[in-house]
PDB file of C-alpha atoms in Angstrom:
ATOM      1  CA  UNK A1197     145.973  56.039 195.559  1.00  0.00           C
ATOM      2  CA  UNK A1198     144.646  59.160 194.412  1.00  0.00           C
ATOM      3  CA  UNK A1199     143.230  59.572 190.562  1.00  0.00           C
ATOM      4  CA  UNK A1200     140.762  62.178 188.746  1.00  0.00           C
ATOM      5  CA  UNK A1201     137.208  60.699 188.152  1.00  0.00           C
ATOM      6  CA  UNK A1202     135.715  59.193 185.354  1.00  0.00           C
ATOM      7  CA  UNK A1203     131.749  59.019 184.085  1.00  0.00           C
ATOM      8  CA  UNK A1204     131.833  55.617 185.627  1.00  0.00           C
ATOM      9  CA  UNK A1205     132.577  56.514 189.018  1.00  0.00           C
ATOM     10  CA  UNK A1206     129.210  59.467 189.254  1.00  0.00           C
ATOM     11  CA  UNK A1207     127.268  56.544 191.055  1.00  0.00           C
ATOM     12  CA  UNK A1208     129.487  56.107 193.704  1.00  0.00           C
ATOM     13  CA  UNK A1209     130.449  60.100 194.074  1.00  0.00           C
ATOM     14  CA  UNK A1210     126.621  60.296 194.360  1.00  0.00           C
ATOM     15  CA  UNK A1211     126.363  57.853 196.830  1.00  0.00           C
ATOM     16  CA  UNK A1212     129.066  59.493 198.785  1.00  0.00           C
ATOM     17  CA  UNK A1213     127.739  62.683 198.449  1.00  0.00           C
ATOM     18  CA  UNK A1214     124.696  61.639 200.323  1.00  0.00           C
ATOM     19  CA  UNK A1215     126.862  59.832 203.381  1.00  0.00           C
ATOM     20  CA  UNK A1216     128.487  62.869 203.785  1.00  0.00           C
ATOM     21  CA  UNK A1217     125.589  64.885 204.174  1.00  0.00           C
ATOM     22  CA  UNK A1218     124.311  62.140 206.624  1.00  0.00           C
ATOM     23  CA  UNK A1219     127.850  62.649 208.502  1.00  0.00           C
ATOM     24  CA  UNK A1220     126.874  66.465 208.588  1.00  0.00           C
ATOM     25  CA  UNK A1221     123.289  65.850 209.868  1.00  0.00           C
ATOM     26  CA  UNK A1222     122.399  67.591 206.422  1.00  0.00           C
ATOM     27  CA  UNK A1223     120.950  64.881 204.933  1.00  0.00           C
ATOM     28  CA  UNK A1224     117.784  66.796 204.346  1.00  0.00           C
ATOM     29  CA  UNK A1225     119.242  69.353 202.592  1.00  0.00           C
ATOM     30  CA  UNK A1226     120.589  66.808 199.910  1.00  0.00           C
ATOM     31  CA  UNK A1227     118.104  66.564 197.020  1.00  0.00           C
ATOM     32  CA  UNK A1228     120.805  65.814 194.835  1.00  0.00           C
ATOM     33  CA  UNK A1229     119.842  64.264 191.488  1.00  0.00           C
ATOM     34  CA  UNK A1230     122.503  61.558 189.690  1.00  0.00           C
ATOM     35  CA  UNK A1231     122.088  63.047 186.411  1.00  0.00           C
ATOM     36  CA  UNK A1232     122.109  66.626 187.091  1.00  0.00           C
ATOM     37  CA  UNK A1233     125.586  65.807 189.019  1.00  0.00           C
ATOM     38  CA  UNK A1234     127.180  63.474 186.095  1.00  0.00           C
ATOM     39  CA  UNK A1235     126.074  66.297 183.774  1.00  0.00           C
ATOM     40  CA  UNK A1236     127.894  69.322 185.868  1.00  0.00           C
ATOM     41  CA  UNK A1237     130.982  67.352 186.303  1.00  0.00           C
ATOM     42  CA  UNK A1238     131.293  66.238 182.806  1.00  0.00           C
ATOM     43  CA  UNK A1239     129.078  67.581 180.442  1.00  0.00           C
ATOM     44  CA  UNK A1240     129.751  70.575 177.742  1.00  0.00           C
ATOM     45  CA  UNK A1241     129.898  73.223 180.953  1.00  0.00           C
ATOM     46  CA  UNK A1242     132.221  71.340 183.818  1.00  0.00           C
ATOM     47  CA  UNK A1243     131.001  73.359 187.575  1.00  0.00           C
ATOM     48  CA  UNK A1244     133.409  70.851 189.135  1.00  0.00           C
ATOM     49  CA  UNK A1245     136.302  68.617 189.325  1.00  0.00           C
ATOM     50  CA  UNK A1246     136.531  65.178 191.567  1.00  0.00           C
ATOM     51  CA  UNK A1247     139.482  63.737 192.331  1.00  0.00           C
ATOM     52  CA  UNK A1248     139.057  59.732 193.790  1.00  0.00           C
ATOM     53  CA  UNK A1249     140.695  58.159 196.686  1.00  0.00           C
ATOM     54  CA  UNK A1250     141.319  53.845 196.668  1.00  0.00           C
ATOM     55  CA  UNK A1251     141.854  51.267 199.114  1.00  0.00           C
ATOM     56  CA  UNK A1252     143.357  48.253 197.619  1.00  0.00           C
ATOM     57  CA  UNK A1253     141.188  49.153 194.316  1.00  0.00           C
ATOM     58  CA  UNK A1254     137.989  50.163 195.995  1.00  0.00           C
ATOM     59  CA  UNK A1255     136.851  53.405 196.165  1.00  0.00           C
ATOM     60  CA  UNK A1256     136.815  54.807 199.834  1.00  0.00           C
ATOM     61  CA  UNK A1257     136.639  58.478 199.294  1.00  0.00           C
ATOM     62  CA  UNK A1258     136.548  61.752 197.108  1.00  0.00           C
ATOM     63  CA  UNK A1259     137.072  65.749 196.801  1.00  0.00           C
ATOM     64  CA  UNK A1260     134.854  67.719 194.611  1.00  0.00           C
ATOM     65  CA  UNK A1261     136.502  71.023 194.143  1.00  0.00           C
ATOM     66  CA  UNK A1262     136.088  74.095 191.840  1.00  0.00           C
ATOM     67  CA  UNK A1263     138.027  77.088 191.082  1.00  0.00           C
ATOM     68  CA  UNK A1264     137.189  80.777 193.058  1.00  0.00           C
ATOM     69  CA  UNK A1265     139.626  83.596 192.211  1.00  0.00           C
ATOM     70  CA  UNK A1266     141.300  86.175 194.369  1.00  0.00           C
ATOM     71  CA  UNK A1267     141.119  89.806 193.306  1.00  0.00           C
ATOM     72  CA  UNK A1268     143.655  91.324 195.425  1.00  0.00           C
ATOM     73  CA  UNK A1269     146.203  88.418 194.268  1.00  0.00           C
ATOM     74  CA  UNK A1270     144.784  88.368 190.859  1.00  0.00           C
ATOM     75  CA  UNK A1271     145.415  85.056 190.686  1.00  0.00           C
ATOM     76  CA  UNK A1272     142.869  81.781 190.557  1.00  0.00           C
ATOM     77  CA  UNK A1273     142.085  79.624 193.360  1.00  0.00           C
ATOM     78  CA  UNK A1274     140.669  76.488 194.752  1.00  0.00           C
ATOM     79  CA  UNK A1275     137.533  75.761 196.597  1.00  0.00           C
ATOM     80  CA  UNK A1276     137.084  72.360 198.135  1.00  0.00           C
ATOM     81  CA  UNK A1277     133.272  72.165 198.603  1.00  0.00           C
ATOM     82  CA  UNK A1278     133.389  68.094 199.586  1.00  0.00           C
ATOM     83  CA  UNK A1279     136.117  66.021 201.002  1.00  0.00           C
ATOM     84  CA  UNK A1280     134.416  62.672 202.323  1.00  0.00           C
ATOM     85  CA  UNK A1281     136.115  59.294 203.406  1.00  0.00           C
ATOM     86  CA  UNK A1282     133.961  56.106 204.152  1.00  0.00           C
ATOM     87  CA  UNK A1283     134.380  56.013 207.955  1.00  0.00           C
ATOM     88  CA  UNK A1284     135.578  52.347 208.098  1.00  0.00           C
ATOM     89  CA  UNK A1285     138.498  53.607 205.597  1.00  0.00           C
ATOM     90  CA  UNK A1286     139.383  57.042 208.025  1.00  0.00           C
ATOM     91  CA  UNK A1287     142.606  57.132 209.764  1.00  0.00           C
ATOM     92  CA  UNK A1288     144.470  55.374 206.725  1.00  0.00           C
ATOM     93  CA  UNK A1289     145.694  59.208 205.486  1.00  0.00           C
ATOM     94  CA  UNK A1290     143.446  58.697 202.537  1.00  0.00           C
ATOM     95  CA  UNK A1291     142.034  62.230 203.738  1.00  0.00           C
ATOM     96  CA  UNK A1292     145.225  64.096 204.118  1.00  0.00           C
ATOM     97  CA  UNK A1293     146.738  62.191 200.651  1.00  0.00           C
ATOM     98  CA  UNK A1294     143.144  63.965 199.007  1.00  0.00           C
ATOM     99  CA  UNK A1295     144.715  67.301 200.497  1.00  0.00           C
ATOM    100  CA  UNK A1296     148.315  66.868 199.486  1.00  0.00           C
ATOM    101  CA  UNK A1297     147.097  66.056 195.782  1.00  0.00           C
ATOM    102  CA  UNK A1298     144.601  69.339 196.035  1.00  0.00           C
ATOM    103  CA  UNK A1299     147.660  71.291 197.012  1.00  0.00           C
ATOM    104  CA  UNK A1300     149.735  70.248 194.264  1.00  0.00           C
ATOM    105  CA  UNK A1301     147.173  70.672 191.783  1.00  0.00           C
ATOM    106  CA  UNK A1302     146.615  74.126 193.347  1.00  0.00           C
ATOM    107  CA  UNK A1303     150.307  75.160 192.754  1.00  0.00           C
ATOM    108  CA  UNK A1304     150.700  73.628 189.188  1.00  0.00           C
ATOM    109  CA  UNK A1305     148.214  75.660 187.977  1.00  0.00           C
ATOM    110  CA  UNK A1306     149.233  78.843 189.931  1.00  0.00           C
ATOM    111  CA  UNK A1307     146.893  79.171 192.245  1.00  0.00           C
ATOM    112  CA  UNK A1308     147.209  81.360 195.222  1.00  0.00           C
ATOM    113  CA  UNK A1309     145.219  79.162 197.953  1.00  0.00           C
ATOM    114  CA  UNK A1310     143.232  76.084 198.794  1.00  0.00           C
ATOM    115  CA  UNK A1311     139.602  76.741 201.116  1.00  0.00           C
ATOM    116  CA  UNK A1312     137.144  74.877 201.942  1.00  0.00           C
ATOM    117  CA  UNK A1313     134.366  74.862 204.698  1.00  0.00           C
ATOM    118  CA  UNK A1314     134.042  72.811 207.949  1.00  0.00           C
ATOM    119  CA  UNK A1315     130.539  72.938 210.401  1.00  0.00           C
ATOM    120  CA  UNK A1316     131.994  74.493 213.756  1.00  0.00           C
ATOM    121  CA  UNK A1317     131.002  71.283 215.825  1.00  0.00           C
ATOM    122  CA  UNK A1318     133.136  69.349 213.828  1.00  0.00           C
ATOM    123  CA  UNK A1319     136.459  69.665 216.010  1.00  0.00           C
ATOM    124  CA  UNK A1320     138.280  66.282 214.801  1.00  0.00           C
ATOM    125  CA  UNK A1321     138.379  67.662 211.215  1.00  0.00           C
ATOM    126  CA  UNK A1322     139.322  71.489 212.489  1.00  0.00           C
ATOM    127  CA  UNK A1323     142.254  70.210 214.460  1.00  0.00           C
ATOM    128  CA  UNK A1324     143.419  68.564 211.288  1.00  0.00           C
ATOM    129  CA  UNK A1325     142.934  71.365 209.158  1.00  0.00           C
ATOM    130  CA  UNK A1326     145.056  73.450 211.551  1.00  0.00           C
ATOM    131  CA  UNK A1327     147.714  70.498 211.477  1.00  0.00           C
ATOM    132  CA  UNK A1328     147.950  71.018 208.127  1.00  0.00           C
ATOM    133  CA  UNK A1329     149.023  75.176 208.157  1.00  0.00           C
ATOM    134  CA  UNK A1330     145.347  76.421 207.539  1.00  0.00           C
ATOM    135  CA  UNK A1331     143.837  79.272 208.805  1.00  0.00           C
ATOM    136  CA  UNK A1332     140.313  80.178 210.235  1.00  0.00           C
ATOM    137  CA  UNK A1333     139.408  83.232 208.417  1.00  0.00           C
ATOM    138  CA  UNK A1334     137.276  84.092 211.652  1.00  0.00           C
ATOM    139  CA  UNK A1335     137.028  87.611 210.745  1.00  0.00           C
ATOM    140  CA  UNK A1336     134.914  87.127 207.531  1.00  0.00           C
ATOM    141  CA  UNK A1337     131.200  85.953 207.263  1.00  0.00           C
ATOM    142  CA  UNK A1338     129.401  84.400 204.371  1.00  0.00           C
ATOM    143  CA  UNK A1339     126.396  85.023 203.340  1.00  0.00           C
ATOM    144  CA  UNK A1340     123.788  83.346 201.124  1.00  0.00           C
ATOM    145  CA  UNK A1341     120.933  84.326 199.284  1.00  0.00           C
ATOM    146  CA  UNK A1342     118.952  81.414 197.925  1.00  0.00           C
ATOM    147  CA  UNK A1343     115.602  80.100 197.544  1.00  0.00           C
ATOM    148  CA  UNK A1344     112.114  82.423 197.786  1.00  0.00           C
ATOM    149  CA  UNK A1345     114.923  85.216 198.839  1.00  0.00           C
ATOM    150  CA  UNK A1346     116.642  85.047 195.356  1.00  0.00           C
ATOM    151  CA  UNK A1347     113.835  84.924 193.490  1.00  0.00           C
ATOM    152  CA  UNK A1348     111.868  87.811 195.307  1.00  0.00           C
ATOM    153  CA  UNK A1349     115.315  90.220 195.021  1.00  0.00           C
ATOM    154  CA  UNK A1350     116.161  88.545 190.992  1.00  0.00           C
ATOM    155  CA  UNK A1351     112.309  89.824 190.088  1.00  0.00           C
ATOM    156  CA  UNK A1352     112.601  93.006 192.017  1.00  0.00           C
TER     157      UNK A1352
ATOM    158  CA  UNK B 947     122.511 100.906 184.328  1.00  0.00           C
ATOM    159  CA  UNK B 948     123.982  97.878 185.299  1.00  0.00           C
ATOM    160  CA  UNK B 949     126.150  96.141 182.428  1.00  0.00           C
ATOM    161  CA  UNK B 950     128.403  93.087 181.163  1.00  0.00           C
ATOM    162  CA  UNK B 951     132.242  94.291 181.553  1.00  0.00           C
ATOM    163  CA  UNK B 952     134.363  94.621 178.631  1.00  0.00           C
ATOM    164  CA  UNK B 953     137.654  94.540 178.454  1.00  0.00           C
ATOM    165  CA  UNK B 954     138.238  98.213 177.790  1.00  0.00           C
ATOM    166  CA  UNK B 955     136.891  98.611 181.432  1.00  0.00           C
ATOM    167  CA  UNK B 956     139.656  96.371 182.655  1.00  0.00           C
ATOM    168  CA  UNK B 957     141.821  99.358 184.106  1.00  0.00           C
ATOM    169  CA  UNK B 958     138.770 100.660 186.007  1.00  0.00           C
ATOM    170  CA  UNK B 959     137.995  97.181 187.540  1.00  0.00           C
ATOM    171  CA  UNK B 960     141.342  97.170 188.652  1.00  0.00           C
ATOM    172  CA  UNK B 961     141.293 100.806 190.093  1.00  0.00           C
ATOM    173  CA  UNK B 962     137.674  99.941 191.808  1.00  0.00           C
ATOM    174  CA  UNK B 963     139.412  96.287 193.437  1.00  0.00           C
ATOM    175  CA  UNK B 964     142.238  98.356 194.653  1.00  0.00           C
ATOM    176  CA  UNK B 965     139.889 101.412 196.157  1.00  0.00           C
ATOM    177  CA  UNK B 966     137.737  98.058 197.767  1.00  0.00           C
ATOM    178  CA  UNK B 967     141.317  97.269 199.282  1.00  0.00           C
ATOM    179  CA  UNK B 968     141.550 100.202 201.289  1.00  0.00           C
ATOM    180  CA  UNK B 969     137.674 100.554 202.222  1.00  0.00           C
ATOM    181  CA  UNK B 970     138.444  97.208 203.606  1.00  0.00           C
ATOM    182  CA  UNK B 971     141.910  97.785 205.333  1.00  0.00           C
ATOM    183  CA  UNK B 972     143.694  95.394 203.405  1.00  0.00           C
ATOM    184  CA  UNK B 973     145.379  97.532 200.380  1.00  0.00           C
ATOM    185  CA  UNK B 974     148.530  95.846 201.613  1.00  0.00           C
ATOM    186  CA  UNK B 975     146.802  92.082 200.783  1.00  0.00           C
ATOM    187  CA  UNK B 976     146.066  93.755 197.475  1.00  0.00           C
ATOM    188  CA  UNK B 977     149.335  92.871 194.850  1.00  0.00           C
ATOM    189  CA  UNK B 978     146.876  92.133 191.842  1.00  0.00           C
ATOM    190  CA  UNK B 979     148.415  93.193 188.051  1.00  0.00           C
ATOM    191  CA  UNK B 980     146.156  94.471 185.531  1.00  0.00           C
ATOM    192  CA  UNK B 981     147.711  92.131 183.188  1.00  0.00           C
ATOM    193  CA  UNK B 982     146.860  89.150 184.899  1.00  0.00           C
ATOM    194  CA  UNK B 983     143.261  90.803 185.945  1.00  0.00           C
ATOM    195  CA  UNK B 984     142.803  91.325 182.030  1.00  0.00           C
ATOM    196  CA  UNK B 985     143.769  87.574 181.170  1.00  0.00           C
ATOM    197  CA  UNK B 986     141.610  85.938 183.409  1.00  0.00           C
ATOM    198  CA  UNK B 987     138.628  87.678 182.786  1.00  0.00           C
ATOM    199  CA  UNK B 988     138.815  88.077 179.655  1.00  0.00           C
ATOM    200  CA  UNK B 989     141.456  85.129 178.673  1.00  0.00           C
ATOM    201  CA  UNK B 990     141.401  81.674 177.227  1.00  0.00           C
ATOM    202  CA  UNK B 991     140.398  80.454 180.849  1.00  0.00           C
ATOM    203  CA  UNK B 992     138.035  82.580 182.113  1.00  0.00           C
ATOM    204  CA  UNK B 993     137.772  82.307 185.824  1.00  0.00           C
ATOM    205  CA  UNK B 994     135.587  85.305 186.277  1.00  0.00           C
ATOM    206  CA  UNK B 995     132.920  87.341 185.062  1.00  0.00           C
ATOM    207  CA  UNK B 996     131.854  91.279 186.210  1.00  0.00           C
ATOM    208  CA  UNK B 997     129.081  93.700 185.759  1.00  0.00           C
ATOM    209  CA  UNK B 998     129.601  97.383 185.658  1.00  0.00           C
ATOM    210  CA  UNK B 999     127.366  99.795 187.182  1.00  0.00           C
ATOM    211  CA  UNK B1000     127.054 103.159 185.384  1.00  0.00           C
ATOM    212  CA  UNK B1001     126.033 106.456 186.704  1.00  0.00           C
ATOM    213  CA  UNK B1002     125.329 108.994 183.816  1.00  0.00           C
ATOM    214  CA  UNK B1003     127.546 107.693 181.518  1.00  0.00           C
ATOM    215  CA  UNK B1004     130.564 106.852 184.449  1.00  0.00           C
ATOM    216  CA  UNK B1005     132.000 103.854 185.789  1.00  0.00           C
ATOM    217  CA  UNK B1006     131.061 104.033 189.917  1.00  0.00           C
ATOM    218  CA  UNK B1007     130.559 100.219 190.513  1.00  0.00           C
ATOM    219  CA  UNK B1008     131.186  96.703 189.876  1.00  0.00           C
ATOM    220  CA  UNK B1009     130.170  93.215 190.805  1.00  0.00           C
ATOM    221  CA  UNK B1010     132.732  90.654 190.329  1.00  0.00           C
ATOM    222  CA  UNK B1011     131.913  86.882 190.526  1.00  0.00           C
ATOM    223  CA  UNK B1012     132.345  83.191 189.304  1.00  0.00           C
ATOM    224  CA  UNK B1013     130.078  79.981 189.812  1.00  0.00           C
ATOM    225  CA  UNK B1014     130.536  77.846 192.233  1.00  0.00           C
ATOM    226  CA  UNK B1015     129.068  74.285 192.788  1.00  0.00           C
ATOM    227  CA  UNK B1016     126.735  72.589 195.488  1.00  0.00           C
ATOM    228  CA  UNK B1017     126.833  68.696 196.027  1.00  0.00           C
ATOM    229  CA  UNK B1018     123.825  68.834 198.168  1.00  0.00           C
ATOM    230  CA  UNK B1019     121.561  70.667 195.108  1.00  0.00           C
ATOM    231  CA  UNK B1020     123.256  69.345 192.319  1.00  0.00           C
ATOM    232  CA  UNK B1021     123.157  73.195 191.135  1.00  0.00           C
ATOM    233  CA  UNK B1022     125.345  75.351 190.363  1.00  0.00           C
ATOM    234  CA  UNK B1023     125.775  78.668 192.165  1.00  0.00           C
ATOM    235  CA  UNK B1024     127.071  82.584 191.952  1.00  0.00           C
ATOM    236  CA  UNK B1025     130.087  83.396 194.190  1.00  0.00           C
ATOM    237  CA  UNK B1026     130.086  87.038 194.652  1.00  0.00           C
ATOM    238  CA  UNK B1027     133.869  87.814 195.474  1.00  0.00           C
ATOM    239  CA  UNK B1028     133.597  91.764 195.143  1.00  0.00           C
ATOM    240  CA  UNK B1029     131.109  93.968 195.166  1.00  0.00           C
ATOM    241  CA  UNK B1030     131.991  98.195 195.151  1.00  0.00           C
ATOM    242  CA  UNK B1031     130.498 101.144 194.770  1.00  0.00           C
ATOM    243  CA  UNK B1032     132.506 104.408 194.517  1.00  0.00           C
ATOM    244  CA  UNK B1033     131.735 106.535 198.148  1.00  0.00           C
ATOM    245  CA  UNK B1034     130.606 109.420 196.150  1.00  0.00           C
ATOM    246  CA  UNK B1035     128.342 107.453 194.679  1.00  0.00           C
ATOM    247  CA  UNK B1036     126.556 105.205 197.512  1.00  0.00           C
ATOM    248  CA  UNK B1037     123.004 105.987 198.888  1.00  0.00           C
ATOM    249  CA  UNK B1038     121.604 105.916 195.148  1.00  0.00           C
ATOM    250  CA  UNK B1039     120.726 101.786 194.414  1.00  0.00           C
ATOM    251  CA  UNK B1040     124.235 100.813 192.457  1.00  0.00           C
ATOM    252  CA  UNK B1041     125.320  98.585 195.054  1.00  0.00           C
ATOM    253  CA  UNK B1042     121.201  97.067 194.951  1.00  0.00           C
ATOM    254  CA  UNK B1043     121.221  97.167 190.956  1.00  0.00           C
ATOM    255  CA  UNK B1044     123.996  95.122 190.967  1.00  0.00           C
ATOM    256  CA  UNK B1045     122.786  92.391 193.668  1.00  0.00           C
ATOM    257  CA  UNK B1046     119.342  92.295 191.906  1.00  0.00           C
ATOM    258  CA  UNK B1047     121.296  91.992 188.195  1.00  0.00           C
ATOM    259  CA  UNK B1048     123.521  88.788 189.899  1.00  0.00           C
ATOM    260  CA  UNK B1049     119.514  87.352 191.094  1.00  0.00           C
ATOM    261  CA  UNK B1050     118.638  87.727 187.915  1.00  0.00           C
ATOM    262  CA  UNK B1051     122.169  85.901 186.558  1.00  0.00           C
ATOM    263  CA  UNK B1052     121.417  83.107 189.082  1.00  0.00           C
ATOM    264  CA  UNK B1053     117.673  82.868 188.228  1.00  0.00           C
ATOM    265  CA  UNK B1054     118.614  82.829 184.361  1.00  0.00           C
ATOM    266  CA  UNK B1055     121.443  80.281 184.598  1.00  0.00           C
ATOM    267  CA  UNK B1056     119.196  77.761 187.398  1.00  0.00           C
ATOM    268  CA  UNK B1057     121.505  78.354 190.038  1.00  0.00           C
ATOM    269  CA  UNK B1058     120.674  77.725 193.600  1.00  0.00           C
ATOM    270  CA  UNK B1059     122.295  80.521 195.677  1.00  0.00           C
ATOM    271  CA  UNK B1060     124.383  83.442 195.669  1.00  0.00           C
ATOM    272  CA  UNK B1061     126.684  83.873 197.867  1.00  0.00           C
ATOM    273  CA  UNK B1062     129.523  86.465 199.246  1.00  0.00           C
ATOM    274  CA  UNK B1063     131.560  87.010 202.304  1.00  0.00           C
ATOM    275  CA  UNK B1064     131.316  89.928 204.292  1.00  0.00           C
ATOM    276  CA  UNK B1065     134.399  91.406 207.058  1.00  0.00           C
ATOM    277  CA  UNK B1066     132.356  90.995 210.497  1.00  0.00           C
ATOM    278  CA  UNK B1067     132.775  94.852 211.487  1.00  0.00           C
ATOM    279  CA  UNK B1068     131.448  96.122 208.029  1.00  0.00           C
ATOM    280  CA  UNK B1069     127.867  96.250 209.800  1.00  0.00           C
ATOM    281  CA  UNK B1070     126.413  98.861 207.192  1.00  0.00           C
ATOM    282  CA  UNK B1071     127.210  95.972 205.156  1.00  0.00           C
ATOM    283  CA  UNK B1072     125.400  93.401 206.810  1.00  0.00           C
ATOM    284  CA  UNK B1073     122.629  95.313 207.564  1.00  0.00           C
ATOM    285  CA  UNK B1074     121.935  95.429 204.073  1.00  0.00           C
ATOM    286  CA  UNK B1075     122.401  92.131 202.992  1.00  0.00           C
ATOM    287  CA  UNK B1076     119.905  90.988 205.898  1.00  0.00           C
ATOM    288  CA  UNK B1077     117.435  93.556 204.882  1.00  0.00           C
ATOM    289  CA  UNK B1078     117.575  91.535 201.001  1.00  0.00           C
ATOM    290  CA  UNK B1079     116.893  88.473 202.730  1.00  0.00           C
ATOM    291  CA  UNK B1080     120.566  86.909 202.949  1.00  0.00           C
ATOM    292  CA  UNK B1081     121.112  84.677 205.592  1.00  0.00           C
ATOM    293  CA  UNK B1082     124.635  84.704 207.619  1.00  0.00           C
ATOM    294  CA  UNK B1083     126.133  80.947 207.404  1.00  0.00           C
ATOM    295  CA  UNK B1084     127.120  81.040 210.867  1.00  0.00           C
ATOM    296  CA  UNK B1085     126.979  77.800 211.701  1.00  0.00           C
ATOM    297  CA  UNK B1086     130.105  77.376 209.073  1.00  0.00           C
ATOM    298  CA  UNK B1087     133.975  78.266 209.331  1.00  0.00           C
ATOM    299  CA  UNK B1088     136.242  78.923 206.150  1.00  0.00           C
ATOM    300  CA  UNK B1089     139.868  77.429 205.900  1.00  0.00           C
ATOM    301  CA  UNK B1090     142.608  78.915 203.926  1.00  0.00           C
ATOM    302  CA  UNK B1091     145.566  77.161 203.106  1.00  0.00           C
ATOM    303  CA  UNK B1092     148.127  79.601 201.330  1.00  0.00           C
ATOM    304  CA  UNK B1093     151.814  80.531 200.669  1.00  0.00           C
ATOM    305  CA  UNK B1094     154.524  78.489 202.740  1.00  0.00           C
ATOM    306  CA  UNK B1095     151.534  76.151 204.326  1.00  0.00           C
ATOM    307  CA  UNK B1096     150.326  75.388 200.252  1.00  0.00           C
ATOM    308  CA  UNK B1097     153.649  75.046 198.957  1.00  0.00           C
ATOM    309  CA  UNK B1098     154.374  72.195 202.431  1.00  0.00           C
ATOM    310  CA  UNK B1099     151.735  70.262 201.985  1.00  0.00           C
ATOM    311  CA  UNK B1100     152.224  70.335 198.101  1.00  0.00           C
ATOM    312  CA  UNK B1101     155.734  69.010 198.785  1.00  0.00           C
ATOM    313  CA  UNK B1102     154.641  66.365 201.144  1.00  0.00           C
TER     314      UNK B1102
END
């Protein structure tokens, strides 16, 4: 079963949050704090949406997504930073039933695509991305600015 | 002089996304209406924002971007989806004017990171961005799901 979040469930999110970054050996990078993420997901300015995955009532799993927008289509999109399910719940399609309901929130509100980001080591969840019709945009890089960087070029 | 859009300056952004089309080889990716372009910046839902860079009075530039969200920080950040500068009018710090006005924008709003995507042969580019201290996210692919795949998995 897949259902938006509500202010109760930010303690769990949170604590998935920080498995995930665990699963992506990025657990150092996650100085996440509870009440800076309750208040971005559903204070007076919303950065992000959640929706929540259940097993038999419990909650096993989540996507955190926000919308990007596409120039050349004109048209709004969606960006999947986090998809995350407990690893004693994977295999169950909770994963791929987070993607479906992504996609079909995607198209009822007219947006052109869904993207996300996977670490290049991580092959099981590439070859089901593939599975599922996306696309590698190998021909792009991203960059980020962020940290002593940013604020050196901001006060420049 | 870097500035806020308006949306009198609507048909120039749309001129200056469709001359970034064809600097990037992709004016046939590029079916955006000025309509829609006018609505969502400027709209009920605004899914974008974009500052103008002026040359003596003239339009030559524009940064166009939205926030985007990281788990990990608990932070917002700035997605940088287009940045242009007319060819006439490169070589003279509009392109730099309008990365250090987006720092500034981050710094302001206590975001974490900007962030942009570059096409891998554009190496003036990301020359450029390395000199400012940006750091490639190589270690990091980006999926697309869009069209037939979206509409499949929507259905499924």
């Amino acid at each position: 079963m897949i259902r938006p979040a509500t202010p109760t469930d930010v303690p769990m999110i949170a604590r998935l949050i920080r498995e995930l970054a665990e699963y992506e050996k990025l657990a150092h990078a996650c100085v996440m704090k509870e009440s800076d993420l309750h208040n971005h997901l559903f204070g007076a300015t919303k950065y992000a949406e959640v929706l929540i995955a259940e097993d038999a009532g419990a909650v096993v799993g989540f996507a955190l997504f926000f919308h990007n927008y596409s120039t050349f289509r004109a048209k709004p999109g969606i960006y999947l930073e986090d998809l995350f399910v407990m690893p004693e719940y994977r295999g169950r399609g909770h994963g791929k039933a987070l993607l479906v309901a992504l996609a079909k929130l995607a198209v009822e509100r007219d947006c052109s695509r869904v993207e996300w980001s996977v670490l290049n080591w991580n092959t099981p969840s590439i070859d089901f991305y593939k599975a599922l019709g996306a696309k590698p945009m190998d021909e792009w890089s991203v960059f980020r600015l962020t940290d002593d960087a940013l604020k050196k070029l901001a006060s420049s």
